[in-house]
PDB file of C-alpha atoms in Angstrom:
ATOM      1  CA  MET A   1      28.120  -6.412  19.367  1.00 54.00           C
ATOM      2  CA  LEU A   2      29.601  -6.447  15.866  1.00 51.00           C
ATOM      3  CA  ASN A   3      26.279  -7.558  14.379  1.00 77.00           C
ATOM      4  CA  HIS A   4      24.475  -4.702  16.147  1.00 80.00           C
ATOM      5  CA  ALA A   5      27.070  -2.191  14.945  1.00 89.00           C
ATOM      6  CA  MET A   6      26.812  -3.498  11.378  1.00 92.00           C
ATOM      7  CA  ARG A   7      23.016  -3.216  11.547  1.00 91.00           C
ATOM      8  CA  TYR A   8      23.254   0.460  12.442  1.00 94.00           C
ATOM      9  CA  VAL A   9      25.825   1.064   9.702  1.00 95.00           C
ATOM     10  CA  ILE A  10      23.494  -0.524   7.130  1.00 95.00           C
ATOM     11  CA  ILE A  11      20.551   1.568   8.374  1.00 96.00           C
ATOM     12  CA  ILE A  12      22.626   4.762   8.081  1.00 97.00           C
ATOM     13  CA  ILE A  13      23.757   3.818   4.561  1.00 98.00           C
ATOM     14  CA  GLY A  14      20.150   3.090   3.598  1.00 97.00           C
ATOM     15  CA  CYS A  15      18.951   6.453   4.940  1.00 97.00           C
ATOM     16  CA  LEU A  16      21.730   8.315   3.111  1.00 98.00           C
ATOM     17  CA  LEU A  17      20.997   6.504  -0.163  1.00 98.00           C
ATOM     18  CA  ALA A  18      17.260   7.184   0.003  1.00 97.00           C
ATOM     19  CA  ALA A  19      17.771  10.819   1.018  1.00 98.00           C
ATOM     20  CA  ALA A  20      20.393  11.383  -1.687  1.00 98.00           C
ATOM     21  CA  ALA A  21      18.053   9.888  -4.295  1.00 98.00           C
ATOM     22  CA  TYR A  22      15.312  12.284  -3.222  1.00 98.00           C
ATOM     23  CA  ASN A  23      17.594  15.332  -3.338  1.00 98.00           C
ATOM     24  CA  LEU A  24      19.377  14.412  -6.569  1.00 97.00           C
ATOM     25  CA  PHE A  25      16.520  13.112  -8.696  1.00 97.00           C
ATOM     26  CA  LEU A  26      13.109  13.925  -7.200  1.00 97.00           C
ATOM     27  CA  ILE A  27      13.315  17.431  -5.770  1.00 96.00           C
ATOM     28  CA  PRO A  28      15.065  19.069  -8.786  1.00 96.00           C
ATOM     29  CA  MET A  29      12.186  17.779 -10.938  1.00 95.00           C
ATOM     30  CA  ASN A  30       9.548  18.911  -8.398  1.00 92.00           C
ATOM     31  CA  PHE A  31       8.465  15.285  -7.995  1.00 94.00           C
ATOM     32  CA  LEU A  32       6.458  14.250  -4.981  1.00 91.00           C
ATOM     33  CA  SER A  33       6.803  11.289  -2.663  1.00 90.00           C
ATOM     34  CA  GLY A  34       4.484   8.959  -0.864  1.00 85.00           C
ATOM     35  CA  GLY A  35       4.007   8.984   2.874  1.00 86.00           C
ATOM     36  CA  LEU A  36       4.607  11.847   5.260  1.00 92.00           C
ATOM     37  CA  ALA A  37       7.772  12.681   3.336  1.00 93.00           C
ATOM     38  CA  GLY A  38       5.420  13.590   0.485  1.00 92.00           C
ATOM     39  CA  ILE A  39       3.698  16.156   2.723  1.00 92.00           C
ATOM     40  CA  ALA A  40       7.141  17.471   3.716  1.00 95.00           C
ATOM     41  CA  PHE A  41       7.941  17.803  -0.007  1.00 95.00           C
ATOM     42  CA  ILE A  42       4.794  19.896  -0.552  1.00 92.00           C
ATOM     43  CA  LEU A  43       5.660  22.170   2.389  1.00 94.00           C
ATOM     44  CA  TYR A  44       9.136  22.606   0.913  1.00 95.00           C
ATOM     45  CA  TYR A  45       7.820  23.503  -2.534  1.00 93.00           C
ATOM     46  CA  LEU A  46       5.236  25.953  -1.158  1.00 92.00           C
ATOM     47  CA  PHE A  47       7.069  27.546   1.779  1.00 95.00           C
ATOM     48  CA  ASN A  48      10.707  26.426   1.405  1.00 95.00           C
ATOM     49  CA  LEU A  49      10.568  24.639   4.780  1.00 97.00           C
ATOM     50  CA  PRO A  50      13.356  22.091   5.446  1.00 97.00           C
ATOM     51  CA  ILE A  51      12.170  18.658   4.370  1.00 97.00           C
ATOM     52  CA  GLY A  52      14.023  16.740   7.075  1.00 97.00           C
ATOM     53  CA  ILE A  53      12.727  18.849   9.956  1.00 98.00           C
ATOM     54  CA  MET A  54       9.176  18.785   8.581  1.00 97.00           C
ATOM     55  CA  ASN A  55       9.374  15.019   8.099  1.00 97.00           C
ATOM     56  CA  PHE A  56      10.359  14.553  11.744  1.00 97.00           C
ATOM     57  CA  LEU A  57       7.682  16.923  13.078  1.00 97.00           C
ATOM     58  CA  LEU A  58       4.993  15.209  11.007  1.00 96.00           C
ATOM     59  CA  ASN A  59       6.122  11.871  12.418  1.00 96.00           C
ATOM     60  CA  ILE A  60       5.735  12.836  16.089  1.00 95.00           C
ATOM     61  CA  PRO A  61       2.127  11.523  16.276  1.00 94.00           C
ATOM     62  CA  ILE A  62       3.307   8.403  14.432  1.00 92.00           C
ATOM     63  CA  LEU A  63       5.936   7.791  17.099  1.00 92.00           C
ATOM     64  CA  TYR A  64       3.183   7.840  19.726  1.00 91.00           C
ATOM     65  CA  ILE A  65       1.220   5.260  17.721  1.00 90.00           C
ATOM     66  CA  ALA A  66       4.333   3.086  17.449  1.00 89.00           C
ATOM     67  CA  TYR A  67       4.830   3.171  21.219  1.00 90.00           C
ATOM     68  CA  ARG A  68       1.156   2.868  22.167  1.00 90.00           C
ATOM     69  CA  TYR A  69       0.225  -0.043  19.914  1.00 87.00           C
ATOM     70  CA  PHE A  70       3.449  -1.886  19.073  1.00 85.00           C
ATOM     71  CA  GLY A  71       5.655  -1.676  22.154  1.00 85.00           C
ATOM     72  CA  ARG A  72       9.056  -0.292  23.038  1.00 87.00           C
ATOM     73  CA  LEU A  73      11.173  -2.268  20.568  1.00 85.00           C
ATOM     74  CA  TYR A  74       9.106  -1.201  17.551  1.00 86.00           C
ATOM     75  CA  PHE A  75       9.034   2.356  18.928  1.00 91.00           C
ATOM     76  CA  PHE A  76      12.835   2.404  19.229  1.00 92.00           C
ATOM     77  CA  ASP A  77      13.276   1.130  15.665  1.00 90.00           C
ATOM     78  CA  THR A  78      10.749   3.687  14.406  1.00 92.00           C
ATOM     79  CA  ILE A  79      12.301   6.677  16.174  1.00 95.00           C
ATOM     80  CA  LEU A  80      15.793   5.558  15.107  1.00 95.00           C
ATOM     81  CA  GLY A  81      14.806   5.306  11.448  1.00 95.00           C
ATOM     82  CA  THR A  82      12.763   8.516  11.548  1.00 96.00           C
ATOM     83  CA  ILE A  83      15.580  10.580  13.076  1.00 97.00           C
ATOM     84  CA  LEU A  84      18.291   9.157  10.812  1.00 97.00           C
ATOM     85  CA  PHE A  85      16.220   9.594   7.651  1.00 98.00           C
ATOM     86  CA  SER A  86      15.140  13.122   8.606  1.00 98.00           C
ATOM     87  CA  VAL A  87      18.740  14.131   9.347  1.00 98.00           C
ATOM     88  CA  ALA A  88      19.913  12.516   6.096  1.00 98.00           C
ATOM     89  CA  LEU A  89      17.304  14.478   4.112  1.00 98.00           C
ATOM     90  CA  ASP A  90      18.681  17.796   5.354  1.00 98.00           C
ATOM     91  CA  LEU A  91      22.338  16.720   5.258  1.00 98.00           C
ATOM     92  CA  THR A  92      22.044  15.865   1.569  1.00 98.00           C
ATOM     93  CA  ALA A  93      19.832  18.859   0.725  1.00 97.00           C
ATOM     94  CA  PHE A  94      22.760  20.614  -0.999  1.00 97.00           C
ATOM     95  CA  LEU A  95      22.656  17.918  -3.693  1.00 97.00           C
ATOM     96  CA  ASN A  96      19.420  19.240  -5.175  1.00 94.00           C
ATOM     97  CA  ALA A  97      21.445  22.139  -6.605  1.00 94.00           C
ATOM     98  CA  TYR A  98      23.472  19.675  -8.688  1.00 93.00           C
ATOM     99  CA  PRO A  99      20.996  17.425 -10.531  1.00 93.00           C
ATOM    100  CA  PRO A 100      22.920  14.929 -12.698  1.00 93.00           C
ATOM    101  CA  LEU A 101      19.976  14.360 -15.070  1.00 94.00           C
ATOM    102  CA  SER A 102      17.514  16.665 -16.788  1.00 93.00           C
ATOM    103  CA  GLU A 103      15.108  14.125 -18.298  1.00 96.00           C
ATOM    104  CA  PRO A 104      12.102  13.564 -15.964  1.00 96.00           C
ATOM    105  CA  MET A 105      11.596   9.912 -16.911  1.00 97.00           C
ATOM    106  CA  LEU A 106      15.255   9.081 -16.255  1.00 97.00           C
ATOM    107  CA  CYS A 107      15.050  10.872 -12.914  1.00 97.00           C
ATOM    108  CA  ALA A 108      11.956   8.855 -11.991  1.00 97.00           C
ATOM    109  CA  ILE A 109      13.679   5.586 -12.897  1.00 98.00           C
ATOM    110  CA  VAL A 110      17.073   6.270 -11.317  1.00 98.00           C
ATOM    111  CA  GLY A 111      15.533   7.942  -8.275  1.00 97.00           C
ATOM    112  CA  GLY A 112      13.220   4.971  -7.791  1.00 96.00           C
ATOM    113  CA  VAL A 113      16.064   2.472  -8.081  1.00 97.00           C
ATOM    114  CA  ILE A 114      18.390   4.227  -5.622  1.00 97.00           C
ATOM    115  CA  SER A 115      15.694   5.103  -3.084  1.00 96.00           C
ATOM    116  CA  GLY A 116      14.309   1.561  -3.345  1.00 93.00           C
ATOM    117  CA  ILE A 117      17.717   0.101  -2.540  1.00 95.00           C
ATOM    118  CA  GLY A 118      18.086   2.528   0.360  1.00 96.00           C
ATOM    119  CA  PHE A 119      14.714   1.726   1.905  1.00 93.00           C
ATOM    120  CA  GLY A 120      15.334  -1.969   1.259  1.00 90.00           C
ATOM    121  CA  LEU A 121      18.499  -1.798   3.361  1.00 93.00           C
ATOM    122  CA  ILE A 122      16.560  -0.039   6.126  1.00 92.00           C
ATOM    123  CA  PHE A 123      13.645  -2.483   6.161  1.00 88.00           C
ATOM    124  CA  ARG A 124      15.918  -5.513   5.784  1.00 85.00           C
ATOM    125  CA  SER A 125      17.637  -4.368   8.984  1.00 88.00           C
ATOM    126  CA  ASN A 126      14.271  -4.535  10.806  1.00 82.00           C
ATOM    127  CA  CYS A 127      13.964  -0.765  10.953  1.00 89.00           C
ATOM    128  CA  ASN A 128      11.498   1.699   9.444  1.00 89.00           C
ATOM    129  CA  THR A 129      11.253   5.422   8.804  1.00 92.00           C
ATOM    130  CA  GLY A 130       7.848   5.979  10.375  1.00 89.00           C
ATOM    131  CA  GLY A 131       5.173   7.611   8.253  1.00 88.00           C
ATOM    132  CA  VAL A 132       2.382   5.671   6.612  1.00 85.00           C
ATOM    133  CA  ASP A 133       4.152   2.348   7.246  1.00 78.00           C
ATOM    134  CA  VAL A 134       3.219   2.635  10.926  1.00 86.00           C
ATOM    135  CA  ILE A 135      -0.317   3.781  10.093  1.00 84.00           C
ATOM    136  CA  ALA A 136      -0.718   0.831   7.714  1.00 77.00           C
ATOM    137  CA  ALA A 137       0.598  -1.566  10.366  1.00 77.00           C
ATOM    138  CA  LEU A 138      -1.964  -0.152  12.831  1.00 83.00           C
ATOM    139  CA  ILE A 139      -4.804  -0.583  10.313  1.00 81.00           C
ATOM    140  CA  LYS A 140      -3.685  -4.180   9.762  1.00 73.00           C
ATOM    141  CA  LYS A 141      -3.609  -4.758  13.522  1.00 76.00           C
ATOM    142  CA  LEU A 142      -7.110  -3.352  14.001  1.00 81.00           C
ATOM    143  CA  TYR A 143      -8.836  -4.434  10.791  1.00 79.00           C
ATOM    144  CA  SER A 144      -6.615  -7.185   9.285  1.00 68.00           C
ATOM    145  CA  TYR A 145      -5.984  -5.400   5.977  1.00 68.00           C
ATOM    146  CA  ASN A 146      -2.815  -6.137   4.006  1.00 62.00           C
ATOM    147  CA  VAL A 147       0.016  -3.767   5.003  1.00 61.00           C
ATOM    148  CA  GLY A 148       1.426  -3.407   1.487  1.00 61.00           C
ATOM    149  CA  THR A 149      -1.989  -2.545   0.082  1.00 68.00           C
ATOM    150  CA  MET A 150      -2.655   0.004   2.800  1.00 70.00           C
ATOM    151  CA  VAL A 151       0.728   1.703   2.292  1.00 73.00           C
ATOM    152  CA  PHE A 152       0.022   2.004  -1.437  1.00 75.00           C
ATOM    153  CA  VAL A 153      -3.491   3.375  -0.853  1.00 79.00           C
ATOM    154  CA  LEU A 154      -2.288   5.949   1.684  1.00 78.00           C
ATOM    155  CA  ASP A 155       0.593   7.007  -0.575  1.00 82.00           C
ATOM    156  CA  CYS A 156      -1.808   7.420  -3.502  1.00 84.00           C
ATOM    157  CA  LEU A 157      -4.177   9.540  -1.419  1.00 83.00           C
ATOM    158  CA  ILE A 158      -1.348  11.874  -0.425  1.00 83.00           C
ATOM    159  CA  ILE A 159      -0.128  12.275  -4.004  1.00 85.00           C
ATOM    160  CA  LEU A 160      -3.583  12.630  -5.558  1.00 84.00           C
ATOM    161  CA  SER A 161      -4.630  15.205  -2.964  1.00 77.00           C
ATOM    162  CA  SER A 162      -1.739  17.411  -4.081  1.00 75.00           C
ATOM    163  CA  VAL A 163      -2.324  17.129  -7.839  1.00 79.00           C
ATOM    164  CA  TRP A 164      -4.204  20.448  -7.863  1.00 79.00           C
ATOM    165  CA  LEU A 165      -0.988  22.180  -6.753  1.00 79.00           C
ATOM    166  CA  PHE A 166       1.220  20.717  -9.456  1.00 81.00           C
ATOM    167  CA  ASP A 167       1.209  19.486 -13.034  1.00 82.00           C
ATOM    168  CA  TYR A 168      -0.494  16.138 -13.661  1.00 86.00           C
ATOM    169  CA  ASN A 169       2.721  14.920 -15.282  1.00 90.00           C
ATOM    170  CA  ILE A 170       4.449  15.296 -11.924  1.00 90.00           C
ATOM    171  CA  ALA A 171       1.983  12.865 -10.357  1.00 90.00           C
ATOM    172  CA  VAL A 172       2.553  10.345 -13.163  1.00 92.00           C
ATOM    173  CA  TYR A 173       6.332  10.505 -12.811  1.00 94.00           C
ATOM    174  CA  THR A 174       5.957  10.211  -9.047  1.00 93.00           C
ATOM    175  CA  PHE A 175       3.869   7.044  -9.386  1.00 92.00           C
ATOM    176  CA  ILE A 176       6.491   5.581 -11.747  1.00 94.00           C
ATOM    177  CA  CYS A 177       9.228   6.395  -9.251  1.00 94.00           C
ATOM    178  CA  MET A 178       7.191   4.914  -6.385  1.00 91.00           C
ATOM    179  CA  TYR A 179       6.504   1.715  -8.309  1.00 90.00           C
ATOM    180  CA  ILE A 180      10.158   1.171  -9.215  1.00 94.00           C
ATOM    181  CA  GLY A 181      11.207   2.009  -5.667  1.00 91.00           C
ATOM    182  CA  GLY A 182       8.679  -0.458  -4.260  1.00 86.00           C
ATOM    183  CA  VAL A 183       9.915  -3.252  -6.525  1.00 86.00           C
ATOM    184  CA  LEU A 184      13.542  -2.639  -5.545  1.00 89.00           C
ATOM    185  CA  THR A 185      12.632  -2.420  -1.860  1.00 87.00           C
ATOM    186  CA  ASN A 186      10.859  -5.779  -2.037  1.00 79.00           C
ATOM    187  CA  LYS A 187      13.835  -7.263  -3.864  1.00 80.00           C
ATOM    188  CA  MET A 188      16.164  -6.036  -1.146  1.00 82.00           C
ATOM    189  CA  ILE A 189      13.925  -7.454   1.575  1.00 74.00           C
ATOM    190  CA  ASP A 190      13.313 -10.815  -0.093  1.00 67.00           C
ATOM    191  CA  GLY A 191      16.809 -11.169  -1.501  1.00 66.00           C
ATOM    192  CA  PHE A 192      17.974 -10.984  -5.097  1.00 62.00           C
ATOM    193  CA  ASN A 193      19.029 -14.619  -5.170  1.00 61.00           C
ATOM    194  CA  MET A 194      15.639 -16.203  -5.676  1.00 69.00           C
ATOM    195  CA  ARG A 195      15.704 -19.939  -5.041  1.00 83.00           C
ATOM    196  CA  LYS A 196      13.383 -22.707  -6.120  1.00 88.00           C
ATOM    197  CA  SER A 197      11.879 -25.317  -3.842  1.00 94.00           C
ATOM    198  CA  ILE A 198      11.030 -28.546  -5.626  1.00 95.00           C
ATOM    199  CA  MET A 199       8.908 -31.515  -4.629  1.00 96.00           C
ATOM    200  CA  ILE A 200       9.312 -34.638  -6.731  1.00 96.00           C
ATOM    201  CA  ILE A 201       6.901 -37.559  -6.625  1.00 95.00           C
ATOM    202  CA  THR A 202       8.485 -40.604  -8.179  1.00 94.00           C
ATOM    203  CA  GLU A 203       8.679 -44.387  -8.050  1.00 93.00           C
ATOM    204  CA  LYS A 204      12.473 -44.135  -7.673  1.00 95.00           C
ATOM    205  CA  PRO A 205      13.087 -41.639  -4.861  1.00 95.00           C
ATOM    206  CA  GLU A 206      16.391 -43.098  -3.616  1.00 95.00           C
ATOM    207  CA  ALA A 207      18.024 -43.107  -7.051  1.00 95.00           C
ATOM    208  CA  ILE A 208      16.909 -39.552  -7.806  1.00 96.00           C
ATOM    209  CA  ALA A 209      17.953 -38.300  -4.359  1.00 95.00           C
ATOM    210  CA  ASP A 210      21.419 -39.820  -4.818  1.00 94.00           C
ATOM    211  CA  ALA A 211      21.750 -38.191  -8.245  1.00 92.00           C
ATOM    212  CA  ILE A 212      20.796 -34.779  -6.846  1.00 93.00           C
ATOM    213  CA  MET A 213      23.239 -35.042  -3.952  1.00 92.00           C
ATOM    214  CA  ILE A 214      26.101 -36.232  -6.156  1.00 89.00           C
ATOM    215  CA  GLU A 215      25.555 -34.163  -9.302  1.00 85.00           C
ATOM    216  CA  LEU A 216      24.215 -30.936  -7.777  1.00 85.00           C
ATOM    217  CA  ASP A 217      25.731 -31.160  -4.292  1.00 85.00           C
ATOM    218  CA  ARG A 218      22.406 -30.295  -2.691  1.00 89.00           C
ATOM    219  CA  GLY A 219      20.856 -31.765   0.416  1.00 91.00           C
ATOM    220  CA  VAL A 220      17.651 -33.730  -0.045  1.00 95.00           C
ATOM    221  CA  THR A 221      14.828 -34.361   2.406  1.00 95.00           C
ATOM    222  CA  PHE A 222      12.349 -37.224   2.183  1.00 96.00           C
ATOM    223  CA  LEU A 223       8.775 -36.371   3.060  1.00 95.00           C
ATOM    224  CA  TYR A 224       6.343 -39.203   3.578  1.00 94.00           C
ATOM    225  CA  GLY A 225       2.994 -39.141   1.825  1.00 91.00           C
ATOM    226  CA  GLN A 226       0.174 -41.397   0.758  1.00 90.00           C
ATOM    227  CA  GLY A 227      -1.714 -41.556  -2.522  1.00 87.00           C
ATOM    228  CA  ALA A 228      -5.362 -40.652  -1.958  1.00 87.00           C
ATOM    229  CA  TYR A 229      -6.566 -43.106  -4.603  1.00 88.00           C
ATOM    230  CA  THR A 230      -4.059 -45.968  -4.317  1.00 88.00           C
ATOM    231  CA  LYS A 231      -3.525 -45.638  -0.545  1.00 88.00           C
ATOM    232  CA  ASN A 232       0.119 -46.497  -1.229  1.00 90.00           C
ATOM    233  CA  ASN A 233       2.761 -44.936   1.017  1.00 92.00           C
ATOM    234  CA  ARG A 234       5.614 -43.237  -0.814  1.00 92.00           C
ATOM    235  CA  LYS A 235       8.641 -41.009  -0.279  1.00 94.00           C
ATOM    236  CA  VAL A 236       8.398 -37.483  -1.674  1.00 96.00           C
ATOM    237  CA  ILE A 237      11.648 -35.680  -2.476  1.00 96.00           C
ATOM    238  CA  TYR A 238      12.012 -32.110  -1.237  1.00 96.00           C
ATOM    239  CA  VAL A 239      14.981 -29.987  -2.293  1.00 95.00           C
ATOM    240  CA  VAL A 240      15.887 -26.296  -2.544  1.00 93.00           C
ATOM    241  CA  ILE A 241      18.127 -25.243  -5.428  1.00 89.00           C
ATOM    242  CA  THR A 242      19.308 -22.181  -7.332  1.00 82.00           C
ATOM    243  CA  MET A 243      17.547 -20.932 -10.451  1.00 77.00           C
ATOM    244  CA  ARG A 244      20.377 -22.198 -12.638  1.00 73.00           C
ATOM    245  CA  GLN A 245      19.966 -25.746 -11.341  1.00 85.00           C
ATOM    246  CA  VAL A 246      16.290 -26.119 -12.270  1.00 87.00           C
ATOM    247  CA  SER A 247      16.854 -27.457 -15.778  1.00 84.00           C
ATOM    248  CA  ARG A 248      19.620 -29.768 -14.563  1.00 85.00           C
ATOM    249  CA  ILE A 249      17.497 -31.327 -11.807  1.00 92.00           C
ATOM    250  CA  LYS A 250      14.653 -31.916 -14.276  1.00 91.00           C
ATOM    251  CA  GLU A 251      17.073 -33.582 -16.670  1.00 88.00           C
ATOM    252  CA  LEU A 252      18.546 -35.805 -13.934  1.00 90.00           C
ATOM    253  CA  THR A 253      15.122 -36.797 -12.654  1.00 94.00           C
ATOM    254  CA  LEU A 254      13.569 -37.596 -16.026  1.00 93.00           C
ATOM    255  CA  ASP A 255      16.604 -39.674 -17.012  1.00 92.00           C
ATOM    256  CA  ILE A 256      15.845 -41.911 -14.033  1.00 95.00           C
ATOM    257  CA  ASP A 257      12.034 -41.761 -14.044  1.00 95.00           C
ATOM    258  CA  LYS A 258      10.334 -40.248 -17.087  1.00 94.00           C
ATOM    259  CA  ASN A 259       6.992 -40.331 -15.248  1.00 94.00           C
ATOM    260  CA  ALA A 260       8.193 -38.285 -12.260  1.00 95.00           C
ATOM    261  CA  PHE A 261       5.852 -35.519 -11.077  1.00 94.00           C
ATOM    262  CA  PHE A 262       7.303 -32.062 -10.272  1.00 91.00           C
ATOM    263  CA  ILE A 263       6.079 -29.174  -8.160  1.00 94.00           C
ATOM    264  CA  ILE A 264       8.383 -26.147  -8.495  1.00 92.00           C
ATOM    265  CA  SER A 265       7.803 -23.088  -6.300  1.00 91.00           C
ATOM    266  CA  ASP A 266       9.593 -19.825  -5.544  1.00 85.00           C
ATOM    267  CA  ALA A 267      11.593 -19.718  -2.311  1.00 82.00           C
ATOM    268  CA  ARG A 268      12.097 -16.017  -1.628  1.00 70.00           C
ATOM    269  CA  GLU A 269      14.847 -16.289   0.963  1.00 66.00           C
ATOM    270  CA  VAL A 270      16.840 -19.323   2.009  1.00 68.00           C
ATOM    271  CA  THR A 271      19.380 -19.380   4.824  1.00 66.00           C
ATOM    272  CA  GLY A 272      21.452 -22.245   6.116  1.00 67.00           C
ATOM    273  CA  GLU A 273      24.070 -24.673   4.920  1.00 64.00           C
ATOM    274  CA  GLY A 274      24.736 -24.337   1.215  1.00 63.00           C
ATOM    275  CA  PHE A 275      23.033 -20.938   1.044  1.00 60.00           C
ATOM    276  CA  SER A 276      23.478 -17.567   2.741  1.00 58.00           C
ATOM    277  CA  HIS A 277      23.836 -17.173   6.498  1.00 53.00           C
ATOM    278  CA  HIS A 278      22.448 -14.261   8.500  1.00 53.00           C
TER     279      HIS A 278
END
């Protein structure tokens, strides 16, 4: 029960952060946004219609798609995120009268950072705010295109189609804001604490494994492989470490076997003993 309550709290915080970023940094500069929120922005600029209400109304067909093609659980998460984000947009609308910055580039950067963190919290909690994310997921389901690519393409189409209404500079600043927001959102989803997974092929696996466990206090797994040319069976060391430990593990390994072979890869999110727990 506590975990469920905390999830909803995080989603609400994410919606408030993203909405506040829009009202503080994007709207005062007449910036646009990707997705259906971008269409709501245009309706606000042209007819002064409430962004939150318009965002929800535009998402009604999207909610049907979520239910029809992705089931009740996805539909519930979509309608939850859509309602909370739409309400947050109108609740924080008063903030657009008090812009803290007047430089467009700074607004694009700061707005992108804060909105990216907000959406990252939402998506990390297995929720979404409807819009083109659902459309992109449907296109992936039907045609196997990459979701991230489809979201970007759809966002670009919405922004480019509105360029004739606004200054070209607005579109450029909007793309900058979107890019920064996307990077921060991905960071929030994947986790800021990037880890490294390392495979070590060596003639002295036991000695190196002992050194890693003693010196770095990291668990080690032996994988069993065979050389394609020599046909010799050997133990392959597999270990996951922090970024700061990379140079140390290389030093330890090469002190024991200067001919050791390394494969170092990014591990975007690691959970379990010795790392974070979710």
